[in-house]
Coordinates of C-alpha atoms in Angstrom, one line a residue:
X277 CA 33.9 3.1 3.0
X278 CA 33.9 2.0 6.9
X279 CA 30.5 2.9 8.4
X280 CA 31.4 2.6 11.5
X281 CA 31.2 5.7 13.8
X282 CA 34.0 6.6 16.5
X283 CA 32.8 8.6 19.6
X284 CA 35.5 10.2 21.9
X285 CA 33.8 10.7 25.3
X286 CA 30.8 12.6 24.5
X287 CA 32.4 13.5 20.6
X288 CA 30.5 12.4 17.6
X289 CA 32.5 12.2 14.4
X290 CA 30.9 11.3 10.9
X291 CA 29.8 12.1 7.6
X292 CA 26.3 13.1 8.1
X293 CA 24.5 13.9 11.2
X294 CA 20.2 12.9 11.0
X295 CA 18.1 15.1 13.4
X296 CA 15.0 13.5 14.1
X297 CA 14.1 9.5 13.5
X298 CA 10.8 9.2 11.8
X299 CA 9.9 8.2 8.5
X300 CA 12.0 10.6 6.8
X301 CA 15.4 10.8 8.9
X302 CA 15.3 6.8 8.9
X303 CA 15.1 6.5 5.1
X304 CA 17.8 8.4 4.4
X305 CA 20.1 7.0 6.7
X306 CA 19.2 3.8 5.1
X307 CA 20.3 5.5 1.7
X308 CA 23.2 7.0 2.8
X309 CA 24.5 3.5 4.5
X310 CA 23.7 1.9 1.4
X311 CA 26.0 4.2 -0.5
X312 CA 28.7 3.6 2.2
X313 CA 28.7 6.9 3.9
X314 CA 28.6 7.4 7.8
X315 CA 25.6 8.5 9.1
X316 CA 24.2 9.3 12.7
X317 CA 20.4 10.1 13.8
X318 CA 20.1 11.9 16.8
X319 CA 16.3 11.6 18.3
X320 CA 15.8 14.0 21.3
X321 CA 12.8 11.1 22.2
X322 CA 14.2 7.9 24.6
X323 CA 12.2 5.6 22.9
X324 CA 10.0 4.8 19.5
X325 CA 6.8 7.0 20.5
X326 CA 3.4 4.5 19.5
X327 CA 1.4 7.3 19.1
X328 CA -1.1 7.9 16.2
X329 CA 1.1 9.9 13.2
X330 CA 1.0 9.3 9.5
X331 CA 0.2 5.6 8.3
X332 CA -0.3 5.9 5.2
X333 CA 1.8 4.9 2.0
X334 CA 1.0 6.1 -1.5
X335 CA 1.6 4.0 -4.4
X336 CA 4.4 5.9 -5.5
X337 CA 6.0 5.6 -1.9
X338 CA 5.6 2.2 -2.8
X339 CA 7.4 1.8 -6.0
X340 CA 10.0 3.8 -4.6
X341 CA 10.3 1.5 -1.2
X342 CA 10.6 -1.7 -4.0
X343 CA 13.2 -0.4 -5.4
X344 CA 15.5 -1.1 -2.2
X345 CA 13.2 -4.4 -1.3
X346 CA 11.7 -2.3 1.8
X347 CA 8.6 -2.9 0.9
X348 CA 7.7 -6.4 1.7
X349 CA 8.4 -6.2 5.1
X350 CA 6.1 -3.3 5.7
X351 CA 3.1 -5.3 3.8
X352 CA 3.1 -8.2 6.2
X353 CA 2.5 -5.7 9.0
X354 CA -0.2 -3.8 6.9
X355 CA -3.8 -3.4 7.8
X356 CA -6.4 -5.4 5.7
X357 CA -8.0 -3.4 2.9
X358 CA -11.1 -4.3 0.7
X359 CA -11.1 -3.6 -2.8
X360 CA -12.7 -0.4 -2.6
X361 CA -10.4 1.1 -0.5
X362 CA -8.9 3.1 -3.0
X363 CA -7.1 7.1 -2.7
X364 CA -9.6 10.1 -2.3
X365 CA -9.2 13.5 -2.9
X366 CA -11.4 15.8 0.0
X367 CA -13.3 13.0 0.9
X368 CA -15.6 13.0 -2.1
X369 CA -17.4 9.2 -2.3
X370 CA -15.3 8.7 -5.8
X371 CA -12.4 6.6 -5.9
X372 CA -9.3 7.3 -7.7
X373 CA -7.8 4.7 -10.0
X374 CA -4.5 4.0 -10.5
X375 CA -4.8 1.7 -13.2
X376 CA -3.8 3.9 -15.9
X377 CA -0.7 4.5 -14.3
X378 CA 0.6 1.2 -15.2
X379 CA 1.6 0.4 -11.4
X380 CA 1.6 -3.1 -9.5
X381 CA 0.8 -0.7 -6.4
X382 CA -2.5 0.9 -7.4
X383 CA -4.4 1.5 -3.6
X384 CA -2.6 3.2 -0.3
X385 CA -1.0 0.8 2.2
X386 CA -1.8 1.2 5.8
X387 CA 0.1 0.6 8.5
X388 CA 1.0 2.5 11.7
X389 CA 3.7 4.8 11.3
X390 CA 5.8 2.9 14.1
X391 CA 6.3 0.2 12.5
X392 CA 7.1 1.6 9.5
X393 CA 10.4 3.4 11.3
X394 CA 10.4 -0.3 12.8
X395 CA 11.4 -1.5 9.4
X396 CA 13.3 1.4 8.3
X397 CA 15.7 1.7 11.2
X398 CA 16.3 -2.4 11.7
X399 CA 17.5 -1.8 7.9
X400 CA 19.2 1.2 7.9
X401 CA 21.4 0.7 11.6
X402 CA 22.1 -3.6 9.9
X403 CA 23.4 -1.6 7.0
X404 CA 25.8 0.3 9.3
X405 CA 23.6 3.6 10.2
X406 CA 23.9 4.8 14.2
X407 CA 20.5 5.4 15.9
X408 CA 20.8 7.3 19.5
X409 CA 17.8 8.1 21.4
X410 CA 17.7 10.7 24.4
X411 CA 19.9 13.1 22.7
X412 CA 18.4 16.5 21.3
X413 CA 20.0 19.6 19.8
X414 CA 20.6 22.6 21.6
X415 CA 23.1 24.7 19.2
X416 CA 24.2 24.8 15.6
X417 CA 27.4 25.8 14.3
X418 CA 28.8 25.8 10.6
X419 CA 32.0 26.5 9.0
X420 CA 33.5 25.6 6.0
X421 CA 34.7 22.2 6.5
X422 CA 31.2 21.1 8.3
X423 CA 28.5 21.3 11.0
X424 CA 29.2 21.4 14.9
X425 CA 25.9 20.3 16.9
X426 CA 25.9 20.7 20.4
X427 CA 23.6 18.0 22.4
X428 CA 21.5 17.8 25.5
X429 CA 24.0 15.3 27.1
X430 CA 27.1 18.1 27.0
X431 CA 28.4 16.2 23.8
X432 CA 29.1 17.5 20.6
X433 CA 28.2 15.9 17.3
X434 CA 30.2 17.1 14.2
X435 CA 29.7 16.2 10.5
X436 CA 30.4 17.2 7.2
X437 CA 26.6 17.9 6.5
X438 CA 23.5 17.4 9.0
X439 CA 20.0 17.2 7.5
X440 CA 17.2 18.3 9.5
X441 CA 14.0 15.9 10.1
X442 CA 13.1 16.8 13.0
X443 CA 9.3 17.6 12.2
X444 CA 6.9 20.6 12.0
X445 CA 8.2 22.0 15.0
X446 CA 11.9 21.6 14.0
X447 CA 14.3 22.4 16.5
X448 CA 17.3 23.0 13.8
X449 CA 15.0 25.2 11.6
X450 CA 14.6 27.5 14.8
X451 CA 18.1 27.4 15.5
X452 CA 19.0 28.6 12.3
X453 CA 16.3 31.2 12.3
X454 CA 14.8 29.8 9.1
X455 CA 11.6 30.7 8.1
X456 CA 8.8 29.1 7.9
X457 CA 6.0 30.9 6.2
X458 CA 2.7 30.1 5.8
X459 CA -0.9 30.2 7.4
X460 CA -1.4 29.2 10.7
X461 CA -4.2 26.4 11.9
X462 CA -7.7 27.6 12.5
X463 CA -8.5 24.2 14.3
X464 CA -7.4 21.3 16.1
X465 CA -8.4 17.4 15.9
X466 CA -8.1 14.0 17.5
X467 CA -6.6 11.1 16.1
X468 CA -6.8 8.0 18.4
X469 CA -6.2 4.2 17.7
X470 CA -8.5 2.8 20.4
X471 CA -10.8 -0.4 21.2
X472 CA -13.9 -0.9 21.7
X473 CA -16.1 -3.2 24.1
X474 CA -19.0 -3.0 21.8
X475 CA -20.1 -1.1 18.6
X476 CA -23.5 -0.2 17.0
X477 CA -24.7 -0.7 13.5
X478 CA -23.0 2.4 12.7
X479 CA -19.4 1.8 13.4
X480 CA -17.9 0.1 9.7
X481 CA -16.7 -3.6 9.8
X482 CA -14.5 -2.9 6.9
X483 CA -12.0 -0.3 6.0
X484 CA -13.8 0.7 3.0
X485 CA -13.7 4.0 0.7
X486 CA -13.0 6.6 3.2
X487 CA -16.2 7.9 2.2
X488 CA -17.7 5.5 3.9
X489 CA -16.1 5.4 7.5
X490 CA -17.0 9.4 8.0
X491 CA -20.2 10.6 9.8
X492 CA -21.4 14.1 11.1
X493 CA -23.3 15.1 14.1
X494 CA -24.6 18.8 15.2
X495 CA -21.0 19.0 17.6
X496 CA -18.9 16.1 15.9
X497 CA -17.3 15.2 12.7
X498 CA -15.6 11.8 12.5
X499 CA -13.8 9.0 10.7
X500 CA -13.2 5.6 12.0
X501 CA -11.3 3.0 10.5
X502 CA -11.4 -0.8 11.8
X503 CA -8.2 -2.1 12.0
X504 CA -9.2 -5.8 13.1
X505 CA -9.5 -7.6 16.2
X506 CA -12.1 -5.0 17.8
X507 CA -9.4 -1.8 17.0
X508 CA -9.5 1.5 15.2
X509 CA -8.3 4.3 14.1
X510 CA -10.8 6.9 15.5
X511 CA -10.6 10.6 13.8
X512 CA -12.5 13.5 15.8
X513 CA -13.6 17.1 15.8
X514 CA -15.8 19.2 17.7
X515 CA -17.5 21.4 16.2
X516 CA -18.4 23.7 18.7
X517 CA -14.6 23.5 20.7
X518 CA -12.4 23.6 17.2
X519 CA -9.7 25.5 18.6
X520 CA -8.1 23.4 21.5
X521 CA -4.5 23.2 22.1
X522 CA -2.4 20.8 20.4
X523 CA -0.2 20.2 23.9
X524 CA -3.6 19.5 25.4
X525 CA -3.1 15.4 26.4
X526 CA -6.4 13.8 25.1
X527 CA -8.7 11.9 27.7
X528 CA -10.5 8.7 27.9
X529 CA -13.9 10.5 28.5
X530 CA -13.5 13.1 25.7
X531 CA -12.9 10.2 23.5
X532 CA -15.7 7.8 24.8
X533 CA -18.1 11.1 24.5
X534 CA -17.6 11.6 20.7
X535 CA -18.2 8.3 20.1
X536 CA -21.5 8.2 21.9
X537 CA -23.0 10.8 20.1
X538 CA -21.8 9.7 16.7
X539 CA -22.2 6.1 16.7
X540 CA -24.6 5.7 19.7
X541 CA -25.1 4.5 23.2
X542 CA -23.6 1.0 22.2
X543 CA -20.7 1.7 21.1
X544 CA -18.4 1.7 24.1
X545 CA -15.0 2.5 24.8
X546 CA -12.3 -0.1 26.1
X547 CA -9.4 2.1 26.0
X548 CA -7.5 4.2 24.3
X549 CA -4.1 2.7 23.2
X550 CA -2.9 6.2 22.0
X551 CA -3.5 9.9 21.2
X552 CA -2.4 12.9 19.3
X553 CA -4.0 16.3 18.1
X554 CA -3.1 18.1 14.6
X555 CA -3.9 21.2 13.3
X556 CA -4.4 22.3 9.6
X557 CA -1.7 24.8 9.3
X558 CA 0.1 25.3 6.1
X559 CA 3.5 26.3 6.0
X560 CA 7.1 25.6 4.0
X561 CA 10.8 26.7 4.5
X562 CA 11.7 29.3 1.8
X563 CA 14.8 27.4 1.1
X564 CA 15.8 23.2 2.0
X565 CA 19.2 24.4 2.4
X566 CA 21.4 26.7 4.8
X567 CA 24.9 26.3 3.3
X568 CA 25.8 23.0 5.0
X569 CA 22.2 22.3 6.8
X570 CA 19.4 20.6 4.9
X571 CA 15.9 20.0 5.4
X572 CA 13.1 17.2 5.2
X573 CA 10.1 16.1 5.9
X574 CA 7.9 17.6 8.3
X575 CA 11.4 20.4 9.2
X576 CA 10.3 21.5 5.5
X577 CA 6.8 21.5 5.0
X578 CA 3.6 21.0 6.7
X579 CA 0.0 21.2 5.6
X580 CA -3.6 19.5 6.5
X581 CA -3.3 15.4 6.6
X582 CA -6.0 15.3 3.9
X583 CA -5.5 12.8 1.6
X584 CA -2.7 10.5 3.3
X585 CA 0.3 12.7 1.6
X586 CA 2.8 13.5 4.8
X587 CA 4.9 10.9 5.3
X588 CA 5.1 10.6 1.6
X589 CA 6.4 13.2 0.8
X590 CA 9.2 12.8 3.4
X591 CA 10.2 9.7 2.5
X592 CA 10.4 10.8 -1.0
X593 CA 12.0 14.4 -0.2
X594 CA 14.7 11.9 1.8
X595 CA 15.3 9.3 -1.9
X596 CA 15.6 12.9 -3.5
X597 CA 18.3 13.8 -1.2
X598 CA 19.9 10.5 -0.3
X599 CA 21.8 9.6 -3.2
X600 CA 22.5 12.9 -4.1
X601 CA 23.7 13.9 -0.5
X602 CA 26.1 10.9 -0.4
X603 CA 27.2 11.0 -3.9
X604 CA 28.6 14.7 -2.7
X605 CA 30.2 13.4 0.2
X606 CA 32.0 10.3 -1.5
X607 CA 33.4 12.7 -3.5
X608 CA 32.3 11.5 -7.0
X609 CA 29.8 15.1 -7.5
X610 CA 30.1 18.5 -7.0
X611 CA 28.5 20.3 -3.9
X612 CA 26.1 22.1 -6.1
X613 CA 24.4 18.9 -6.7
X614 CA 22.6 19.3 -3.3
X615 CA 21.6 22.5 -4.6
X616 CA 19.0 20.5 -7.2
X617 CA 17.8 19.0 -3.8
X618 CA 15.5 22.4 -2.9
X619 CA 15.1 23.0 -7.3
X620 CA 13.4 19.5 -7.5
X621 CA 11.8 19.0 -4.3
X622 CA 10.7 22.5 -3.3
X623 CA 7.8 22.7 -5.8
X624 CA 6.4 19.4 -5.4
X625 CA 5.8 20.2 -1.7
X626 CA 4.4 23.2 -2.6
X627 CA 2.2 21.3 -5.0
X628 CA 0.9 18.9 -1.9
X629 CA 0.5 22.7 0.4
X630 CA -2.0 23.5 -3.0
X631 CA -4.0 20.7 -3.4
X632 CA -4.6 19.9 0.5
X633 CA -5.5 23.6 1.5
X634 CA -7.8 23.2 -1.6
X635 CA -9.2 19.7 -0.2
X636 CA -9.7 21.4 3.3
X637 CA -11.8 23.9 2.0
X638 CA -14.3 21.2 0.1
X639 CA -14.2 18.8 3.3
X640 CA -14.9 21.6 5.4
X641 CA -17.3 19.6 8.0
X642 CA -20.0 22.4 7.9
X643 CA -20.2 23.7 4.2
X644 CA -22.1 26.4 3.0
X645 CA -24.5 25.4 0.2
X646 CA -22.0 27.2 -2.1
X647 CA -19.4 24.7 -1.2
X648 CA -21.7 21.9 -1.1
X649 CA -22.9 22.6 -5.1
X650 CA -18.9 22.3 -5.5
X651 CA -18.5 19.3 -4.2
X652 CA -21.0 17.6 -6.2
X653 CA -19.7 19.4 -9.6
X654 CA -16.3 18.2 -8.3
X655 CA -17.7 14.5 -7.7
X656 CA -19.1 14.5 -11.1
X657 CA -16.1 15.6 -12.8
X658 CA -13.8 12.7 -11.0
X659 CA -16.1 10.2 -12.4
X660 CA -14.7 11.1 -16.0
X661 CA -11.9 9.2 -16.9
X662 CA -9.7 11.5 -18.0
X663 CA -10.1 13.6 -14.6
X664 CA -10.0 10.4 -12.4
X665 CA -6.7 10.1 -13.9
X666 CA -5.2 13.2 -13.2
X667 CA -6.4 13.5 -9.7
X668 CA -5.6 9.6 -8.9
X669 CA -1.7 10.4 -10.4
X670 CA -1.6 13.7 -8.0
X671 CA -2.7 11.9 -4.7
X672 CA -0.9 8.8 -5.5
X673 CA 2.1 10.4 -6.6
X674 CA 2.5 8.4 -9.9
X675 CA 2.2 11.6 -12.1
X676 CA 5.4 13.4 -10.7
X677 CA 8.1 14.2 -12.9
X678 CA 11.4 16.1 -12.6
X679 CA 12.0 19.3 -14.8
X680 CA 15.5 17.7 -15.9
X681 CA 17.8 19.0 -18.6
X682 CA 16.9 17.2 -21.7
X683 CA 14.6 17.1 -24.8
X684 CA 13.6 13.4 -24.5
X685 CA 9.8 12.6 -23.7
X686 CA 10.7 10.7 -20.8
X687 CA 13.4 12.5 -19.1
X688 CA 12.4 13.7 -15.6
X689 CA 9.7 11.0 -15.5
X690 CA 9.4 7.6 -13.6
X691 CA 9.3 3.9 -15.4
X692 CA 7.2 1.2 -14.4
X693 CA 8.1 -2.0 -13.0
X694 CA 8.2 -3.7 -16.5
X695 CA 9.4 -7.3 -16.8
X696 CA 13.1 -7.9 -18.2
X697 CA 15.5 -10.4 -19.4
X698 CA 19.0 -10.0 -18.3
X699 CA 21.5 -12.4 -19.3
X700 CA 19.1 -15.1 -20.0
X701 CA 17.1 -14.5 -16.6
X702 CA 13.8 -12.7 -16.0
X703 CA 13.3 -10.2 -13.8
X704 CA 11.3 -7.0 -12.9
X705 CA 12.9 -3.1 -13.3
X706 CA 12.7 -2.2 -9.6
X707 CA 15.3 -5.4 -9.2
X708 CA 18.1 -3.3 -10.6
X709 CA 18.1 -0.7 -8.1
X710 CA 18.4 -2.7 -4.8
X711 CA 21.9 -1.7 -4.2
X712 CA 21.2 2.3 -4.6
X713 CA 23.1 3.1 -7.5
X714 CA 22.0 4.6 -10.9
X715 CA 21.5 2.4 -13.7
X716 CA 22.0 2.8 -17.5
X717 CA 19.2 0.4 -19.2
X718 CA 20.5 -0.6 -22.8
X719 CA 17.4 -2.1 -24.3
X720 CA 18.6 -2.4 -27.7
X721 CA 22.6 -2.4 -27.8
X722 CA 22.7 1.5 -28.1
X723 CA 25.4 2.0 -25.4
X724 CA 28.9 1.9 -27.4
X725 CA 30.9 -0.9 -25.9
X726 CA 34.0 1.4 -24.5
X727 CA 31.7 3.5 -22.5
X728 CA 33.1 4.5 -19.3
X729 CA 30.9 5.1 -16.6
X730 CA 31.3 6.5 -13.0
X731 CA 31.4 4.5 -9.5
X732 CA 28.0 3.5 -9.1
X733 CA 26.4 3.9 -12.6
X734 CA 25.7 0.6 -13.4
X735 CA 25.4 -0.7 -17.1
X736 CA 22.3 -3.0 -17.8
X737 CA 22.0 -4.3 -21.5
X738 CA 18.4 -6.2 -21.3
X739 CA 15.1 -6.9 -23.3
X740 CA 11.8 -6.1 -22.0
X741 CA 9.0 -8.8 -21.4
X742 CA 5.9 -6.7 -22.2
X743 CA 5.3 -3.1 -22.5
X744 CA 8.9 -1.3 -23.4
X745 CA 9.8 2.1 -22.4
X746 CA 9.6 4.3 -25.7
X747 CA 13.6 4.7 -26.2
X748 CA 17.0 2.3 -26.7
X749 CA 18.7 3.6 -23.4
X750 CA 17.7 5.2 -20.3
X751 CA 20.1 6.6 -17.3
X752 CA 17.9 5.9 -14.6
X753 CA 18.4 7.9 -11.3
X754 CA 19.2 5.8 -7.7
X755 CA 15.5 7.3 -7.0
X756 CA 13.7 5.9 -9.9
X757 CA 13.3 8.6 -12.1
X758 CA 15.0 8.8 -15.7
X759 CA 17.5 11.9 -15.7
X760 CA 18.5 11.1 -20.2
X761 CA 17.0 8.9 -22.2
X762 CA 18.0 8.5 -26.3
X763 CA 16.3 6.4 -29.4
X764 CA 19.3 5.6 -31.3
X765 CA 23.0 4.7 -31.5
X766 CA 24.1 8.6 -32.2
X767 CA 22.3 9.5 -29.8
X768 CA 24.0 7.7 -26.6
X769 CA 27.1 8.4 -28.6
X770 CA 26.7 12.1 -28.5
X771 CA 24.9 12.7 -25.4
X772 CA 25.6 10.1 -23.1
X773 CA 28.7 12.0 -21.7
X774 CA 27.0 15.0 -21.3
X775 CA 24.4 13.4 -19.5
X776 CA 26.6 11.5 -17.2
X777 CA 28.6 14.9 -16.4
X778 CA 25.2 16.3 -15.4
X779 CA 23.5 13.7 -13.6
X780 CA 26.8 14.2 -10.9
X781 CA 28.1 17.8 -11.9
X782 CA 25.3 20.5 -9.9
X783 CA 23.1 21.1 -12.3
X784 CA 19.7 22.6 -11.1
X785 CA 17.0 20.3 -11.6
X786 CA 14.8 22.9 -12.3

């Protein structure tokens, strides 16, 4: 399909209008231009903001940027780690362990969340995805052909669908008068990337366990994390002011005063590269849909940055929708399919709201001894294996799986990155999926030769190079999780069309 967009004067014409380009709106333009469908991100900002945000990437989010060789690029730029820089939950000084997960990706990735969009739009717009800056939404219209956005510059942008991403404080959600219940934030923090002059004995030289970069005083609680080369990411509270206001711009001096009383006289400030405040407040869309509007990201949910799981959960809330989304709008799957959008993704956010209002109560800088006995039951429970486990596949998002239609162990699940042979070469799982499309994995000659499959299903007869999945043929979603999976011959024989039909036909995935 031609990707390239025609504008008519100030006119906008395409398949699928992006508000907002972070994380989320930039990945799926990059999967929608993959698939061949025109997309166009409006960002109401001139220019990339550098400003502290997410930078975090859970292993999960990892696998998943693999799959579409979007990773690599964003390790180069990463932020050396030690060893024990593992995933947390509330801070607790126990690190989760992703071994048993079976993943090549087993600790967070950090990197700031600019150049993570670097990445992600220098791939997406090469791919044939339009990026324009300086242009925000002032009105929504839908009918039942499509979407009419007006913009800020007297243009109009219209599109079959238009996805909001446009963050916590989404201008489409308000537009559409969507609500967005939850609990409001009972306090506001700092979160600077900064240098410093000179530091005491009490600043880390490592980015460690994040148990180790946090200290407490009487009015502050902090966390700072060296990023090399006399930087860091500086986290702050006061204790005694919780409550400022998030528009408030953050000064040199109130910075430079939290980290004298923390970390002492010599530690001094050089400057402060950049600054943001957050608040804990908890809150999701009651539906990701509003007939031809979706949502994403930050638009959909927000909740407390504890643990790293934001921009996670936006990129994957965009793989969820981005194969789905243009699938619909090539024309090979029903509209319902977007319906199974919300089924699927809905609850896991809801999931991430849970466990991080949960974390926010055990971090809680000023405990009362009740909540300090619980954090030490809760530390010794995460140094069982079993519970380590658990926790370390919640955080990291390795443990998600799909409610799919299906009786098969692993339908609904993901794979990992085992080693294969295809036609005489070796290579790894995640290799298959680099152009987007779903793949059927015959691992033992299951598939009936006449099989007909749709556009972008691709048929992958291989043998696997060390651990096997536990079936002779898998349908593997564009995402990286298995929507049918079967152990014999009959089986692909009987179910395999069925499956197919689903996979594109609308069916709920929950």
């Amino acid at each position: 399909m031609n990707a390239v967009v025609t504008q008519i004067e100030t006119q906008i014409e395409t398949d699928v209008v992006i508000v907002g380009a972070g994380p989320t709106g930039l990945t799926l333009a990059h999967e929608l231009a993959l698939a061949g469908v025109r997309a166009v991100v409006l960002e109401r900002l001139e220019e990339r903001l550098k400003q502290v945000k997410g930078g975090t990437i859970q292993p999960r989010t990892s696998e998943m940027l693999e799959l579409r060789g979007l990773l690599e690029p964003m390790l180069k730029r990463a932020t050396p780690r030690d060893e024990t820089a593992t995933g947390h939950f509330a801070l607790l000084p126990v690190a989760l362990d992703c071994t048993p997960w079976d993943t090549a990706h087993r600790y967070p990735i950090g990197l700031p969340q600019w150049e993570i969009e670097e990445v992600l739009e220098d791939r997406a717009t090469a791919l044939g995805a339009e990026v324009r800056r300086g242009v925000a939404v002032t009105a929504v219209e839908q009918d039942a052909d499509g979407v009419t956005l007006t913009t800020s510059d007297g243009g109009r942008a219209r599109a079959r669908y238009a996805v909001a991403c446009d963050g916590g404080r989404s201008t489409v959600r308000k537009l559409l008068k969507m609500g967005f219940p939850g609990r409001p934030g009972t306090y506001t923090s700092v979160l600077t990337d900064i240098r410093l002059s000179s530091a005491s004995s009490l600043v880390p030289a490592t980015a460690g366990h994040i148990s180790t970069l946090t200290r407490q005083t009487e009015d502050y609680w902090t966390m700072m994390v060296p990023l090399g080369e006399g930087k860091y990411r500086f986290t702050f509270g006061n204790l005694k002011t919780p409550e400022t206001d998030r528009d408030t711009p953050v000064t040199e001096e109130e910075v430079a005063e939290a980290l004298r009383a923390v970390y002492g006289e010599e530690t001094v400030l050089a400057g402060v590269d950049n600054s943001s405040r957050f608040t804990d407040a908890t809150r999701q869309v009651e539906r990701y849909r509003a007939d031809r509007v979706l949502f994403a990201g930050d638009a959909a949910h927000i909740h407390p940055p504890l643990g790293g799981q934001g921009l996670n959960l936006g990129v994957q809330d965009a793989f969820n929708l981005g194969w789905k989304l243009a699938s619909v709008v090539r024309g090979e799957a029903a509209d319902g399919l977007l319906d199974s959008y919300h089924a699927e993704r809905h609850p896991v956010a809801a999931r991430v709201l849970h466990h991080t209002s949960a974390q926010r109560a055990l971090s809680n800088p000023s405990p009362s001894p009740d909540v300090e006995a619980l954090r030490e039951i809760m530390s010794d429970l995460l140094r069982l294996p079993d519970a380590n486990r658990q926790m370390a596949g919640l955080m990291s998002g390795l443990s998600l799986a799909y409610e799919l239609p299906g009786t098969h162990p692993l339908t609904g699940t993901r794979l990992p990155d085992t080693g294969l042979t295809v036609a005489d070469q070796e290579i790894r799982l995640s290799e298959l999926f680099g152009a987007g499309h779903t793949v059927l994995l015959d691992l033992t000659g299951a598939v009936p030769a006449e099989t007909r499959l749709p556009e972008r299903v691709d048929l992958v007869r291989a043998r696997t190079l060390g651990t096997a999945p536990a079936a002779a043929a898998l349908l593997i979603r564009p995402d990286g999780y298995v929507s049918w999976a079967a152990d014999d011959v009959d089986a692909c024989r009987t179910e395999l069309p069925t499956a197919l039909a689903s996979l594109l036909g609308g069916e709920p995935g929950a």
